[in-house]
mmCIF file of C-alpha atoms and ligand atoms in Angstrom:
data_model
loop_
_atom_site.group_PDB
_atom_site.id
_atom_site.type_symbol
_atom_site.label_atom_id
_atom_site.label_comp_id
_atom_site.label_asym_id
_atom_site.label_seq_id
_atom_site.Cartn_x
_atom_site.Cartn_y
_atom_site.Cartn_z
ATOM 1 C CA UNK A 181 2.756 -8.316 -25.885
ATOM 2 C CA UNK A 182 -0.247 -6.320 -26.882
ATOM 3 C CA UNK A 183 -0.222 -2.610 -26.176
ATOM 4 C CA UNK A 184 -1.674 -1.852 -22.793
ATOM 5 C CA UNK A 185 -2.538 1.615 -21.537
ATOM 6 C CA UNK A 186 0.085 2.588 -18.926
ATOM 7 C CA UNK A 187 -1.882 2.175 -15.739
ATOM 8 C CA UNK A 188 -0.873 2.030 -12.094
ATOM 9 C CA UNK A 189 -2.873 0.042 -9.559
ATOM 10 C CA UNK A 190 -2.285 -0.334 -5.851
ATOM 11 C CA UNK A 191 -4.276 -1.166 -2.767
ATOM 12 C CA UNK A 192 -4.140 -0.700 0.978
ATOM 13 C CA UNK A 193 -6.086 -2.720 3.537
ATOM 14 C CA UNK A 194 -8.464 -0.829 5.791
ATOM 15 C CA UNK A 195 -7.128 -2.627 8.828
ATOM 16 C CA UNK A 196 -6.809 0.478 11.003
ATOM 17 C CA UNK A 197 -3.866 2.474 12.290
ATOM 18 C CA UNK A 198 -2.119 4.353 9.483
ATOM 19 C CA UNK A 199 1.494 5.264 10.203
ATOM 20 C CA UNK A 200 4.262 7.386 8.748
ATOM 21 C CA UNK A 201 5.336 4.136 7.075
ATOM 22 C CA UNK A 202 2.082 3.975 5.112
ATOM 23 C CA UNK A 203 2.409 7.629 4.220
ATOM 24 C CA UNK A 204 6.020 7.618 2.994
ATOM 25 C CA UNK A 205 6.066 4.056 1.659
ATOM 26 C CA UNK A 206 2.706 4.075 -0.088
ATOM 27 C CA UNK A 207 0.518 7.186 -0.179
ATOM 28 C CA UNK A 208 3.243 9.681 -0.995
ATOM 29 C CA UNK A 209 4.530 7.505 -3.827
ATOM 30 C CA UNK A 210 0.988 7.043 -5.114
ATOM 31 C CA UNK A 211 0.565 10.817 -5.201
ATOM 32 C CA UNK A 212 3.840 11.240 -7.112
ATOM 33 C CA UNK A 213 2.669 8.724 -9.709
ATOM 34 C CA UNK A 214 -0.672 10.475 -9.962
ATOM 35 C CA UNK A 215 0.969 13.871 -10.450
ATOM 36 C CA UNK A 216 3.567 12.616 -12.911
ATOM 37 C CA UNK A 217 0.701 12.223 -15.374
ATOM 38 C CA UNK A 218 2.464 9.414 -17.273
ATOM 39 C CA UNK A 219 0.003 6.726 -16.158
ATOM 40 C CA UNK A 220 -3.624 6.434 -15.240
ATOM 41 C CA UNK A 221 -3.719 5.797 -11.506
ATOM 42 C CA UNK A 222 -6.167 3.525 -9.726
ATOM 43 C CA UNK A 223 -6.077 3.227 -5.925
ATOM 44 C CA UNK A 224 -8.179 0.893 -3.871
ATOM 45 C CA UNK A 225 -9.199 0.269 -0.287
ATOM 46 C CA UNK A 226 -9.103 -3.527 -0.207
ATOM 47 C CA UNK A 227 -11.849 -4.314 2.289
ATOM 48 C CA UNK A 228 -12.315 -7.843 0.942
ATOM 49 C CA UNK A 229 -8.695 -8.533 1.841
ATOM 50 C CA UNK A 230 -9.131 -6.974 5.266
ATOM 51 C CA UNK A 231 -11.553 -9.730 6.326
ATOM 52 C CA UNK A 232 -9.210 -12.611 5.449
ATOM 53 C CA UNK A 233 -7.285 -12.457 8.732
ATOM 54 C CA UNK A 234 -9.973 -11.388 11.181
ATOM 55 C CA UNK A 235 -13.613 -10.437 11.087
ATOM 56 C CA UNK A 236 -13.562 -7.049 12.784
ATOM 57 C CA UNK A 237 -16.705 -5.469 14.225
ATOM 58 C CA UNK A 238 -18.786 -4.106 11.315
ATOM 59 C CA UNK A 239 -18.650 -0.516 12.561
ATOM 60 C CA UNK A 240 -14.887 -0.768 12.823
ATOM 61 C CA UNK A 241 -14.456 -1.974 9.264
ATOM 62 C CA UNK A 242 -16.730 0.807 8.028
ATOM 63 C CA UNK A 243 -14.897 3.536 9.930
ATOM 64 C CA UNK A 244 -11.463 2.183 8.966
ATOM 65 C CA UNK A 245 -12.467 2.175 5.317
ATOM 66 C CA UNK A 246 -13.681 5.761 5.518
ATOM 67 C CA UNK A 247 -10.586 6.788 7.458
ATOM 68 C CA UNK A 248 -8.362 5.221 4.819
ATOM 69 C CA UNK A 249 -10.247 7.131 2.143
ATOM 70 C CA UNK A 250 -9.725 10.341 4.119
ATOM 71 C CA UNK A 251 -6.006 9.533 4.428
ATOM 72 C CA UNK A 252 -5.647 9.035 0.674
ATOM 73 C CA UNK A 253 -7.280 12.383 -0.018
ATOM 74 C CA UNK A 254 -5.463 14.254 2.750
ATOM 75 C CA UNK A 255 -2.173 12.886 1.387
ATOM 76 C CA UNK A 256 -2.893 14.368 -2.019
ATOM 77 C CA UNK A 257 -4.815 11.752 -3.981
ATOM 78 C CA UNK A 258 -7.252 13.744 -6.073
ATOM 79 C CA UNK A 259 -10.381 11.659 -6.749
ATOM 80 C CA UNK A 260 -10.767 13.442 -10.076
ATOM 81 C CA UNK A 261 -7.256 12.669 -11.277
ATOM 82 C CA UNK A 262 -7.072 9.152 -9.833
ATOM 83 C CA UNK A 263 -9.742 6.508 -9.522
ATOM 84 C CA UNK A 264 -10.152 6.058 -5.769
ATOM 85 C CA UNK A 265 -12.569 3.418 -4.556
ATOM 86 C CA UNK A 266 -13.444 0.611 -2.173
ATOM 87 C CA UNK A 267 -12.947 -2.958 -3.422
ATOM 88 C CA UNK A 268 -16.280 -4.487 -2.373
ATOM 89 C CA UNK A 269 -18.143 -1.765 -4.267
ATOM 90 C CA UNK A 270 -16.729 -3.151 -7.504
ATOM 91 C CA UNK A 271 -18.015 -6.761 -7.669
ATOM 92 C CA UNK A 272 -15.791 -7.576 -10.649
ATOM 93 C CA UNK A 273 -12.817 -8.049 -8.280
ATOM 94 C CA UNK A 274 -14.424 -11.006 -6.522
ATOM 95 C CA UNK A 275 -15.728 -12.396 -9.796
ATOM 96 C CA UNK A 276 -12.338 -12.380 -11.486
ATOM 97 C CA UNK A 277 -10.879 -13.600 -8.196
ATOM 98 C CA UNK A 278 -12.947 -16.754 -8.554
ATOM 99 C CA UNK A 279 -11.659 -17.353 -12.075
ATOM 100 C CA UNK A 280 -8.111 -16.952 -10.775
ATOM 101 C CA UNK A 281 -8.784 -19.439 -7.989
ATOM 102 C CA UNK A 282 -9.247 -21.869 -10.857
ATOM 103 C CA UNK A 283 -6.078 -20.744 -12.678
ATOM 104 C CA UNK A 284 -3.672 -20.699 -9.718
ATOM 105 C CA UNK A 285 -2.329 -24.063 -8.519
ATOM 106 C CA UNK A 286 -2.329 -25.260 -4.903
ATOM 107 C CA UNK A 287 1.448 -25.593 -5.062
ATOM 108 C CA UNK A 288 1.875 -21.950 -6.059
ATOM 109 C CA UNK A 289 -0.309 -20.772 -3.221
ATOM 110 C CA UNK A 290 1.351 -22.983 -0.640
ATOM 111 C CA UNK A 291 4.702 -21.395 -1.434
ATOM 112 C CA UNK A 292 3.518 -17.891 -0.488
ATOM 113 C CA UNK A 293 5.615 -16.777 2.478
ATOM 114 C CA UNK A 294 2.946 -14.358 3.673
ATOM 115 C CA UNK A 295 0.463 -17.230 3.853
ATOM 116 C CA UNK A 296 2.960 -19.318 5.807
ATOM 117 C CA UNK A 297 3.728 -16.443 8.183
ATOM 118 C CA UNK A 298 0.147 -15.395 8.754
ATOM 119 C CA UNK A 299 -1.361 -18.871 8.987
ATOM 120 C CA UNK A 300 1.483 -19.903 11.276
ATOM 121 C CA UNK A 301 1.336 -23.271 12.982
ATOM 122 C CA UNK A 302 -2.415 -23.265 12.982
ATOM 123 C CA UNK A 303 -3.000 -23.356 9.219
ATOM 124 C CA UNK A 304 -5.959 -25.720 9.644
ATOM 125 C CA UNK A 305 -7.793 -22.934 11.366
ATOM 126 C CA UNK A 306 -6.868 -20.134 8.947
ATOM 127 C CA UNK A 307 -9.620 -18.941 6.633
ATOM 128 C CA UNK A 308 -9.836 -20.197 3.068
ATOM 129 C CA UNK A 309 -9.866 -16.511 2.136
ATOM 130 C CA UNK A 310 -6.429 -16.025 3.661
ATOM 131 C CA UNK A 311 -5.106 -18.816 1.462
ATOM 132 C CA UNK A 312 -6.780 -17.384 -1.647
ATOM 133 C CA UNK A 313 -5.693 -13.807 -0.798
ATOM 134 C CA UNK A 314 -2.990 -13.579 -3.492
ATOM 135 C CA UNK A 315 -5.378 -14.742 -6.237
ATOM 136 C CA UNK A 316 -7.791 -11.958 -5.287
ATOM 137 C CA UNK A 317 -4.863 -9.553 -5.305
ATOM 138 C CA UNK A 318 -4.020 -10.693 -8.850
ATOM 139 C CA UNK A 319 -7.634 -10.007 -9.788
ATOM 140 C CA UNK A 320 -7.443 -6.496 -8.282
ATOM 141 C CA UNK A 321 -4.552 -5.725 -10.562
ATOM 142 C CA UNK A 322 -5.541 -7.561 -13.725
ATOM 143 C CA UNK A 323 -9.198 -6.466 -13.785
ATOM 144 C CA UNK A 324 -7.731 -3.038 -14.727
ATOM 145 C CA UNK A 325 -5.076 -4.470 -17.044
ATOM 146 C CA UNK A 326 -2.692 -2.555 -14.787
ATOM 147 C CA UNK A 327 0.870 -2.401 -16.076
ATOM 148 C CA UNK A 328 2.625 -1.112 -12.940
ATOM 149 C CA UNK A 329 2.051 -1.853 -9.276
ATOM 150 C CA UNK A 330 3.851 0.101 -6.525
ATOM 151 C CA UNK A 331 4.163 -2.068 -3.407
ATOM 152 C CA UNK A 332 6.475 -2.812 -0.514
ATOM 153 C CA UNK A 333 9.148 -5.485 -0.687
ATOM 154 C CA UNK A 334 6.871 -7.871 1.266
ATOM 155 C CA UNK A 335 4.425 -7.972 -1.651
ATOM 156 C CA UNK A 336 6.956 -8.895 -4.309
ATOM 157 C CA UNK A 337 6.131 -12.588 -4.232
ATOM 158 C CA UNK A 338 2.434 -11.818 -4.668
ATOM 159 C CA UNK A 339 3.257 -9.823 -7.771
ATOM 160 C CA UNK A 340 5.271 -12.704 -9.174
ATOM 161 C CA UNK A 341 2.230 -14.883 -8.624
ATOM 162 C CA UNK A 342 0.118 -12.273 -10.434
ATOM 163 C CA UNK A 343 2.473 -12.553 -13.417
ATOM 164 C CA UNK A 344 2.265 -16.346 -13.298
ATOM 165 C CA UNK A 345 -1.525 -16.243 -13.238
ATOM 166 C CA UNK A 346 -1.650 -13.814 -16.173
ATOM 167 C CA UNK A 347 0.836 -15.912 -18.157
ATOM 168 C CA UNK A 348 -0.981 -19.194 -17.481
ATOM 169 C CA UNK A 349 -4.352 -17.723 -18.421
ATOM 170 C CA UNK A 350 -2.936 -16.229 -21.617
ATOM 171 C CA UNK A 351 -1.175 -19.470 -22.474
ATOM 172 C CA UNK A 352 -4.060 -21.835 -21.663
ATOM 173 C CA UNK A 353 -6.539 -19.855 -23.767
ATOM 174 C CA UNK A 354 -4.053 -18.860 -26.459
ATOM 175 C CA UNK A 355 -4.675 -15.164 -25.932
ATOM 176 C CA UNK A 356 -2.646 -12.075 -25.163
ATOM 177 C CA UNK A 357 -5.265 -10.676 -22.859
ATOM 178 C CA UNK A 358 -3.749 -9.964 -19.450
ATOM 179 C CA UNK A 359 -0.598 -7.832 -19.187
ATOM 180 C CA UNK A 360 2.483 -9.141 -17.391
ATOM 181 C CA UNK A 361 2.548 -6.510 -14.667
ATOM 182 C CA UNK A 362 5.739 -4.764 -13.529
ATOM 183 C CA UNK A 363 6.256 -4.404 -9.800
ATOM 184 C CA UNK A 364 7.548 -1.010 -8.645
ATOM 185 C CA UNK A 365 9.178 -1.976 -5.363
ATOM 186 C CA UNK A 366 9.743 0.686 -2.750
ATOM 187 C CA UNK A 367 13.372 1.541 -2.080
ATOM 188 C CA UNK A 368 15.090 1.598 1.319
ATOM 189 C CA UNK A 369 14.715 5.357 1.321
ATOM 190 C CA UNK A 370 10.989 5.107 1.962
ATOM 191 C CA UNK A 371 11.025 2.038 4.188
ATOM 192 C CA UNK A 372 10.314 3.445 7.604
ATOM 193 C CA UNK A 373 11.555 1.496 10.615
ATOM 194 C CA UNK A 374 10.388 1.458 14.233
ATOM 195 C CA UNK A 375 11.513 4.433 16.334
ATOM 196 C CA UNK A 376 12.450 1.990 19.112
ATOM 197 C CA UNK A 377 14.248 -0.652 17.042
ATOM 198 C CA UNK A 378 15.854 0.229 13.718
ATOM 199 C CA UNK A 379 15.782 -3.383 12.539
ATOM 200 C CA UNK A 380 11.984 -3.693 12.647
ATOM 201 C CA UNK A 381 9.490 -2.110 10.278
ATOM 202 C CA UNK A 382 7.329 0.661 11.738
ATOM 203 C CA UNK A 383 4.041 -1.100 12.352
ATOM 204 C CA UNK A 384 0.549 -0.369 13.557
ATOM 205 C CA UNK A 385 0.637 -3.627 15.485
ATOM 206 C CA UNK A 386 3.749 -2.889 17.554
ATOM 207 C CA UNK A 387 2.629 -2.913 21.209
ATOM 208 C CA UNK A 388 4.411 0.382 21.864
ATOM 209 C CA UNK A 389 2.804 3.496 20.386
ATOM 210 C CA UNK A 390 6.170 5.218 20.875
ATOM 211 C CA UNK A 391 7.566 3.010 18.097
ATOM 212 C CA UNK A 392 5.511 4.735 15.418
ATOM 213 C CA UNK A 393 4.185 8.042 14.189
ATOM 214 C CA UNK A 394 0.511 7.782 13.300
ATOM 215 C CA UNK A 395 -0.921 9.857 10.481
ATOM 216 C CA UNK A 396 -3.403 11.293 12.979
ATOM 217 C CA UNK A 397 -0.840 12.135 15.701
ATOM 218 C CA UNK A 398 -0.883 15.708 17.017
ATOM 219 C CA UNK A 399 2.166 17.971 16.793
ATOM 220 C CA UNK A 400 2.852 17.229 20.467
ATOM 221 C CA UNK A 401 2.742 13.472 19.908
ATOM 222 C CA UNK A 402 5.086 13.753 16.945
ATOM 223 C CA UNK A 403 7.539 15.912 18.900
ATOM 224 C CA UNK A 404 7.521 13.585 21.896
ATOM 225 C CA UNK A 405 8.044 10.450 19.808
ATOM 226 C CA UNK A 406 10.921 11.878 17.808
ATOM 227 C CA UNK A 407 12.579 13.307 20.914
ATOM 228 C CA UNK A 408 12.419 9.895 22.587
ATOM 229 C CA UNK A 409 13.350 7.922 19.471
ATOM 230 C CA UNK A 410 16.231 5.527 20.057
ATOM 231 C CA UNK A 411 19.591 6.785 18.737
ATOM 232 C CA UNK A 412 23.252 6.486 19.652
ATOM 233 C CA UNK A 413 25.746 8.938 21.191
ATOM 234 C CA UNK A 414 27.740 9.481 17.968
ATOM 235 C CA UNK A 415 27.415 12.619 15.854
ATOM 236 C CA UNK A 416 26.072 12.260 12.310
ATOM 237 C CA UNK A 417 28.769 11.171 9.848
ATOM 238 C CA UNK A 418 29.718 12.849 6.592
ATOM 239 C CA UNK A 419 28.778 10.001 4.311
ATOM 240 C CA UNK A 420 25.932 7.518 4.235
ATOM 241 C CA UNK A 421 28.302 4.545 4.643
ATOM 242 C CA UNK A 422 28.881 5.804 8.163
ATOM 243 C CA UNK A 423 25.316 4.784 8.986
ATOM 244 C CA UNK A 424 25.383 1.134 7.931
ATOM 245 C CA UNK A 425 25.908 -0.138 11.467
ATOM 246 C CA UNK A 426 23.602 2.483 12.970
ATOM 247 C CA UNK A 427 20.061 1.449 11.947
ATOM 248 C CA UNK A 428 18.259 3.931 14.224
ATOM 249 C CA UNK A 429 20.311 6.877 13.014
ATOM 250 C CA UNK A 430 19.912 5.727 9.441
ATOM 251 C CA UNK A 431 16.141 5.529 9.891
ATOM 252 C CA UNK A 432 15.839 9.107 11.180
ATOM 253 C CA UNK A 433 18.009 10.369 8.330
ATOM 254 C CA UNK A 434 15.854 8.474 5.830
ATOM 255 C CA UNK A 435 12.684 9.886 7.320
ATOM 256 C CA UNK A 436 14.113 13.392 7.096
ATOM 257 C CA UNK A 437 15.156 12.876 3.481
ATOM 258 C CA UNK A 438 11.797 11.415 2.451
ATOM 259 C CA UNK A 439 9.804 14.177 4.149
ATOM 260 C CA UNK A 440 12.036 16.924 2.732
ATOM 261 C CA UNK A 441 12.117 15.179 -0.673
ATOM 262 C CA UNK A 442 15.905 15.362 -0.866
ATOM 263 C CA UNK A 443 18.529 12.607 -1.198
ATOM 264 C CA UNK A 444 19.780 11.169 2.105
ATOM 265 C CA UNK A 445 23.282 12.417 1.251
ATOM 266 C CA UNK A 446 22.025 16.018 1.259
ATOM 267 C CA UNK A 447 20.815 15.450 4.822
ATOM 268 C CA UNK A 448 24.332 14.334 5.746
ATOM 269 C CA UNK A 449 25.830 17.363 4.014
ATOM 270 C CA UNK A 450 23.605 19.538 6.148
ATOM 271 C CA UNK A 451 24.053 17.784 9.515
ATOM 272 C CA UNK A 452 27.483 16.086 9.380
ATOM 273 C CA UNK A 453 29.286 16.372 12.719
ATOM 274 C CA UNK A 454 26.149 17.368 14.609
ATOM 275 C CA UNK A 455 24.569 15.490 17.493
ATOM 276 C CA UNK A 456 21.026 14.180 17.680
ATOM 277 C CA UNK A 457 20.331 17.018 20.091
ATOM 278 C CA UNK A 458 20.469 19.273 17.042
ATOM 279 C CA UNK A 459 19.141 16.909 14.408
ATOM 280 C CA UNK A 460 16.035 15.755 16.256
ATOM 281 C CA UNK A 461 14.487 19.222 16.720
ATOM 282 C CA UNK A 462 15.020 19.884 13.014
ATOM 283 C CA UNK A 463 13.287 16.594 12.233
ATOM 284 C CA UNK A 464 10.426 17.468 14.580
ATOM 285 C CA UNK A 465 9.869 20.789 12.783
ATOM 286 C CA UNK A 466 9.915 19.125 9.402
ATOM 287 C CA UNK A 467 7.625 16.251 10.435
ATOM 288 C CA UNK A 468 5.106 18.557 12.085
ATOM 289 C CA UNK A 469 5.189 20.833 9.061
ATOM 290 C CA UNK A 470 4.484 17.971 6.627
ATOM 291 C CA UNK A 471 2.199 15.725 8.679
ATOM 292 C CA UNK A 472 0.242 18.302 10.671
ATOM 293 C CA UNK A 473 -1.858 19.486 7.717
ATOM 294 C CA UNK A 474 -2.503 15.892 6.628
ATOM 295 C CA UNK A 475 -3.753 14.893 10.074
ATOM 296 C CA UNK A 476 -6.078 17.874 10.327
ATOM 297 C CA UNK A 477 -7.423 17.371 6.805
ATOM 298 C CA UNK A 478 -8.116 13.737 7.706
ATOM 299 C CA UNK A 479 -10.140 14.720 10.749
ATOM 300 C CA UNK A 480 -11.996 17.382 8.793
ATOM 301 C CA UNK A 481 -12.968 14.840 6.143
ATOM 302 C CA UNK A 482 -13.929 12.288 8.784
ATOM 303 C CA UNK A 483 -16.550 14.744 10.067
ATOM 304 C CA UNK A 484 -18.266 14.598 6.683
ATOM 305 C CA UNK A 485 -19.138 10.964 6.168
ATOM 306 C CA UNK A 486 -21.653 11.746 3.433
ATOM 307 C CA UNK A 487 -18.923 13.431 1.398
ATOM 308 C CA UNK A 488 -16.604 10.435 1.771
ATOM 309 C CA UNK A 489 -19.372 8.053 0.754
ATOM 310 C CA UNK A 490 -20.123 10.199 -2.293
ATOM 311 C CA UNK A 491 -16.467 10.086 -3.315
ATOM 312 C CA UNK A 492 -16.407 6.315 -2.878
ATOM 313 C CA UNK A 493 -19.589 5.821 -4.883
ATOM 314 C CA UNK A 494 -18.246 7.936 -7.719
ATOM 315 C CA UNK A 495 -14.885 6.132 -7.596
ATOM 316 C CA UNK A 496 -16.586 2.741 -7.792
ATOM 317 C CA UNK A 497 -18.597 3.890 -10.790
ATOM 318 C CA UNK A 498 -15.450 4.970 -12.617
ATOM 319 C CA UNK A 499 -13.637 1.762 -11.657
ATOM 320 C CA UNK A 500 -16.483 -0.345 -13.038
ATOM 321 C CA UNK A 501 -16.246 1.401 -16.386
ATOM 322 C CA UNK A 502 -12.881 -0.319 -16.796
ATOM 323 C CA UNK A 503 -13.517 -3.501 -14.822
ATOM 324 C CA UNK A 504 -16.883 -4.559 -16.258
ATOM 325 C CA UNK A 505 -15.774 -4.883 -19.898
ATOM 326 C CA UNK A 506 -12.585 -6.719 -18.865
ATOM 327 C CA UNK A 507 -14.664 -9.236 -16.899
ATOM 328 C CA UNK A 508 -17.067 -9.637 -19.840
ATOM 329 C CA UNK A 509 -14.177 -10.368 -22.193
ATOM 330 C CA UNK A 510 -12.706 -12.806 -19.676
ATOM 331 C CA UNK A 511 -16.006 -14.726 -19.501
ATOM 332 C CA UNK A 512 -16.137 -14.669 -23.277
ATOM 333 C CA UNK A 513 -12.612 -16.111 -23.573
ATOM 334 C CA UNK A 514 -13.418 -18.842 -21.062
ATOM 335 C CA UNK A 515 -16.635 -19.816 -22.844
ATOM 336 C CA UNK A 516 -19.277 -18.747 -20.400
ATOM 337 C CA UNK A 517 -22.643 -18.147 -22.048
ATOM 338 C CA UNK A 518 -23.451 -14.447 -21.724
HETATM 339 N N1 LIG B 1306 -1.563 -7.201 -0.184
HETATM 340 C C1 LIG B 1306 -1.367 -5.776 -0.182
HETATM 341 C C2 LIG B 1306 -0.746 -5.357 1.162
HETATM 342 O O1 LIG B 1306 -1.065 -5.931 2.187
HETATM 343 C C3 LIG B 1306 -2.655 -5.022 -0.400
HETATM 344 C C4 LIG B 1306 -3.206 -5.279 -1.753
HETATM 345 C C5 LIG B 1306 -4.348 -5.971 -2.069
HETATM 346 C C6 LIG B 1306 -2.640 -4.842 -2.977
HETATM 347 N N2 LIG B 1306 -4.525 -5.979 -3.429
HETATM 348 C C7 LIG B 1306 -3.505 -5.315 -3.997
HETATM 349 C C8 LIG B 1306 -1.487 -4.130 -3.301
HETATM 350 C C9 LIG B 1306 -3.228 -5.077 -5.346
HETATM 351 C C10 LIG B 1306 -1.213 -3.897 -4.629
HETATM 352 C C11 LIG B 1306 -2.065 -4.374 -5.640
HETATM 353 O O2 LIG B 1306 0.028 -4.434 1.180
#
């Protein structure tokens, strides 16, 4: 394979309601990759993806996009160090997306489990955009020649499709143009589960707000939710194996470890033999300490819409410096008159 600049790309949909799961599973990891300095980092608010499932009210989409931008920055994404931008402001994504609609095969797309889940029984009424979603996602990644993509487990199949699209394009045109991207799948340690049911992912769409911690929750909200989080009457064990049959306990330990940036075993070393009556207040202190400043920075930024829009405009400009030449070369390879 040709030499590609080490470059990380990832995206989050501005579909509203950011939780601790988004923070620990995505944003915090994105910040670590940014600060490691080993890769260029490109992070995107994927508004074109957000309209594939539902057409939200225009003001909602706008405010969710700005809120997501504020969350990225409040979490530690530095718009100077990383390229931080909104997808629709970089038209090359949709343009390459079209090309990839012509590379990907119907059979490949029909196998996507997310498509099957989201379209459900009423696939005839799902949008064409929902079906094409993974081809646009491949374009997001490959328009930057990204080499590494941090995502959750649920996106793994989409990344395999991205590799298939890159390989087919390269093969069909006899080029070595698109990289075969490596997924960087999140580990269990950062997968945050519902506070009410340790077998379900923490989700913005759970009907109970008590099941999740939102990035904008106040210290009181956070304290109340952790205090009421489902647990069991057993004390914490000495070793992690002791938590395999205790998903709720395991989840709280994982959250503690991720927030404190220590291995889960160190949490056990510290709390072995203690009851949740002791562990939960410690977790509340830690969570409030880590999330409080992020929530307040988000609301501060949200007051200054002009500043957010300036950051987005600048991010889009920087993104286009990479994306535009890649699209030009793609058109060239395909034989489009330029
Ligand atoms: N599909 C991703 C999700 O729902 C979001 C996304 C869109 C993305 N384009 C991407 C993630 C490119 C990584 C790379 O989580």
